[in-house]
Amino acid sequence: RLATVVACCLPALLSLPGLAAGIGLRMQMRSGDCPLCVAEENCHHACADLRQISPGSEYCLNACTGAHPDNTFDGDWFARADAQIAERKRLDAHIRELGRELAQDAAGEQPARAPLSGQPDGRVAQCVSRPDGEWLHGHGDDQG
């Protein structure tokens, strides 16, 4: 009977030192947490409270990137984050458009042309977009 108890309980008894060491390690990590990690976690909690969304949402993940311990995670913080997120979206859209223009250029297609105004001699003033986003101005035949 003693052999059965030892066989049953020995693995649990042997794991106690490891369990105690694990608890000690977790306690040590809590008192010595990475300040940037704590700041980002605090930001995520503030994001959830202020925006009424999950702290793990894509919005909170983006809004809290770059959080530092001396930051205040209030309405102003998230207003700045909104502006940065909107700017990133605008730049992403611009990069996608440039990619489409480069693909058209590589395929030998004509760039987008926008007529500006008709000229008395029948020519049409046009703007031609270049892959770098600049516009070339010129006159061409009326292509109607």
Short mmCIF file of C-alpha atoms in Angstrom, two decimals:
data_model
loop_
_atom_site.label_atom_id
_atom_site.label_comp_id
_atom_site.label_asym_id
_atom_site.label_seq_id
_atom_site.Cartn_x
_atom_site.Cartn_y
_atom_site.Cartn_z
CA ARG A 1 0.00 0.00 0.00
CA LEU A 2 2.83 2.40 0.78
CA ALA A 3 4.31 1.69 -2.65
CA THR A 4 1.03 2.74 -4.28
CA VAL A 5 0.93 6.02 -2.35
CA VAL A 6 4.57 6.77 -3.15
CA ALA A 7 4.08 5.91 -6.82
CA CYS A 8 0.99 8.08 -6.97
CA CYS A 9 2.30 11.08 -5.05
CA LEU A 10 6.01 11.01 -5.90
CA PRO A 11 5.65 12.99 -9.17
CA ALA A 12 3.65 15.67 -7.34
CA LEU A 13 6.17 15.84 -4.51
CA LEU A 14 9.06 16.11 -6.93
CA SER A 15 7.38 18.95 -8.79
CA LEU A 16 7.02 21.11 -5.66
CA PRO A 17 10.56 22.56 -5.84
CA GLY A 18 10.02 23.38 -9.53
CA LEU A 19 6.65 24.89 -8.73
CA ALA A 20 8.17 27.01 -5.97
CA ALA A 21 10.99 28.10 -8.28
CA GLY A 22 8.42 29.03 -10.96
CA ILE A 23 6.43 31.11 -8.49
CA GLY A 24 9.63 32.80 -7.35
CA LEU A 25 10.61 33.56 -10.95
CA ARG A 26 7.19 35.04 -11.68
CA MET A 27 7.41 37.20 -8.55
CA GLN A 28 10.89 38.33 -9.56
CA MET A 29 9.66 39.20 -13.06
CA ARG A 30 6.76 41.20 -11.67
CA SER A 31 9.04 43.33 -9.51
CA GLY A 32 11.56 43.69 -12.34
CA ASP A 33 9.23 43.92 -15.35
CA CYS A 34 10.41 45.66 -18.47
CA PRO A 35 9.24 49.29 -18.12
CA LEU A 36 8.32 49.53 -21.81
CA CYS A 37 6.23 46.36 -21.57
CA VAL A 38 4.43 47.68 -18.50
CA ALA A 39 3.81 51.03 -20.24
CA GLU A 40 2.37 49.30 -23.29
CA GLU A 41 0.16 47.10 -21.10
CA ASN A 42 -1.07 50.21 -19.24
CA CYS A 43 -1.79 51.83 -22.60
CA HIS A 44 -3.81 48.79 -23.71
CA HIS A 45 -5.91 48.97 -20.54
CA ALA A 46 -6.47 52.72 -21.01
CA CYS A 47 -7.38 52.08 -24.65
CA ALA A 48 -9.97 49.53 -23.60
CA ASP A 49 -11.41 51.91 -21.00
CA LEU A 50 -11.49 55.02 -23.22
CA ARG A 51 -12.52 53.40 -26.52
CA GLN A 52 -14.70 50.63 -25.07
CA ILE A 53 -12.96 47.96 -27.17
CA SER A 54 -10.81 44.96 -26.42
CA PRO A 55 -7.29 45.84 -25.23
CA GLY A 56 -6.02 43.29 -27.75
CA SER A 57 -7.84 44.87 -30.69
CA GLU A 58 -5.94 45.97 -33.77
CA TYR A 59 -6.72 49.58 -32.86
CA CYS A 60 -5.21 49.29 -29.36
CA LEU A 61 -2.21 47.38 -30.68
CA ASN A 62 -1.49 50.16 -33.17
CA ALA A 63 -2.36 53.03 -30.83
CA CYS A 64 -0.10 51.72 -28.07
CA THR A 65 2.95 50.99 -30.19
CA GLY A 66 5.82 53.07 -28.83
CA ALA A 67 4.32 53.63 -25.37
CA HIS A 68 6.85 54.73 -22.74
CA PRO A 69 6.65 54.76 -18.93
CA ASP A 70 6.42 58.56 -18.75
CA ASN A 71 3.48 58.78 -21.19
CA THR A 72 -0.06 59.64 -20.11
CA PHE A 73 -2.61 57.43 -21.85
CA ASP A 74 -5.55 59.81 -22.06
CA GLY A 75 -7.77 61.26 -24.76
CA ASP A 76 -4.89 63.34 -26.16
CA TRP A 77 -2.71 60.23 -26.52
CA PHE A 78 -5.40 58.43 -28.50
CA ALA A 79 -6.23 61.52 -30.59
CA ARG A 80 -2.57 61.62 -31.67
CA ALA A 81 -2.71 57.88 -32.32
CA ASP A 82 -5.83 58.40 -34.50
CA ALA A 83 -3.97 61.01 -36.56
CA GLN A 84 -0.94 58.72 -36.95
CA ILE A 85 -3.12 55.75 -37.95
CA ALA A 86 -4.94 57.91 -40.54
CA GLU A 87 -1.61 59.15 -41.94
CA ARG A 88 -0.30 55.57 -42.20
CA LYS A 89 -3.46 54.56 -44.08
CA ARG A 90 -3.06 57.52 -46.44
CA LEU A 91 0.58 56.62 -47.11
CA ASP A 92 -0.32 52.95 -47.63
CA ALA A 93 -2.95 53.94 -50.20
CA HIS A 94 -0.44 56.22 -51.95
CA ILE A 95 2.15 53.43 -52.08
CA ARG A 96 -0.44 51.03 -53.54
CA GLU A 97 -1.32 53.63 -56.20
CA LEU A 98 2.36 54.10 -57.06
CA GLY A 99 2.68 50.33 -57.35
CA ARG A 100 -0.26 50.21 -59.79
CA GLU A 101 1.28 53.00 -61.86
CA LEU A 102 4.65 51.24 -61.94
CA ALA A 103 2.97 47.99 -62.99
CA GLN A 104 1.16 49.85 -65.80
CA ASP A 105 4.43 51.45 -66.88
CA ALA A 106 6.22 48.09 -66.84
CA ALA A 107 3.40 46.59 -68.92
CA GLY A 108 3.78 49.38 -71.48
CA GLU A 109 0.41 50.95 -70.71
CA GLN A 110 -0.07 54.69 -70.96
CA PRO A 111 -0.15 56.55 -67.66
CA ALA A 112 -3.38 58.20 -66.59
CA ARG A 113 -4.12 61.38 -68.51
CA ALA A 114 -6.43 64.09 -67.31
CA PRO A 115 -7.54 66.77 -69.81
CA LEU A 116 -7.28 70.28 -68.44
CA SER A 117 -8.80 72.53 -71.06
CA GLY A 118 -9.41 72.78 -74.78
CA GLN A 119 -7.19 75.07 -76.83
CA PRO A 120 -8.41 77.26 -79.72
CA ASP A 121 -6.38 75.21 -82.21
CA GLY A 122 -8.12 71.97 -81.18
CA ARG A 123 -5.33 70.68 -78.99
CA VAL A 124 -6.07 69.66 -75.42
CA ALA A 125 -3.85 70.59 -72.51
CA GLN A 126 -3.12 67.48 -70.50
CA CYS A 127 -1.46 66.38 -67.31
CA VAL A 128 0.36 63.06 -67.38
CA SER A 129 1.19 61.33 -64.11
CA ARG A 130 4.69 59.94 -63.67
CA PRO A 131 5.49 56.95 -61.43
CA ASP A 132 7.03 59.28 -58.85
CA GLY A 133 3.68 61.02 -58.41
CA GLU A 134 4.67 64.18 -60.27
CA TRP A 135 2.54 65.50 -63.13
CA LEU A 136 3.87 66.51 -66.52
CA HIS A 137 1.94 69.25 -68.31
CA GLY A 138 1.69 69.43 -72.06
CA HIS A 139 -0.52 69.71 -75.10
CA GLY A 140 -1.71 66.82 -77.21
CA ASP A 141 -4.24 66.16 -79.91
CA ASP A 142 -7.86 66.05 -78.83
CA GLN A 143 -8.34 62.35 -78.07
CA GLY A 144 -11.97 62.83 -77.06
#
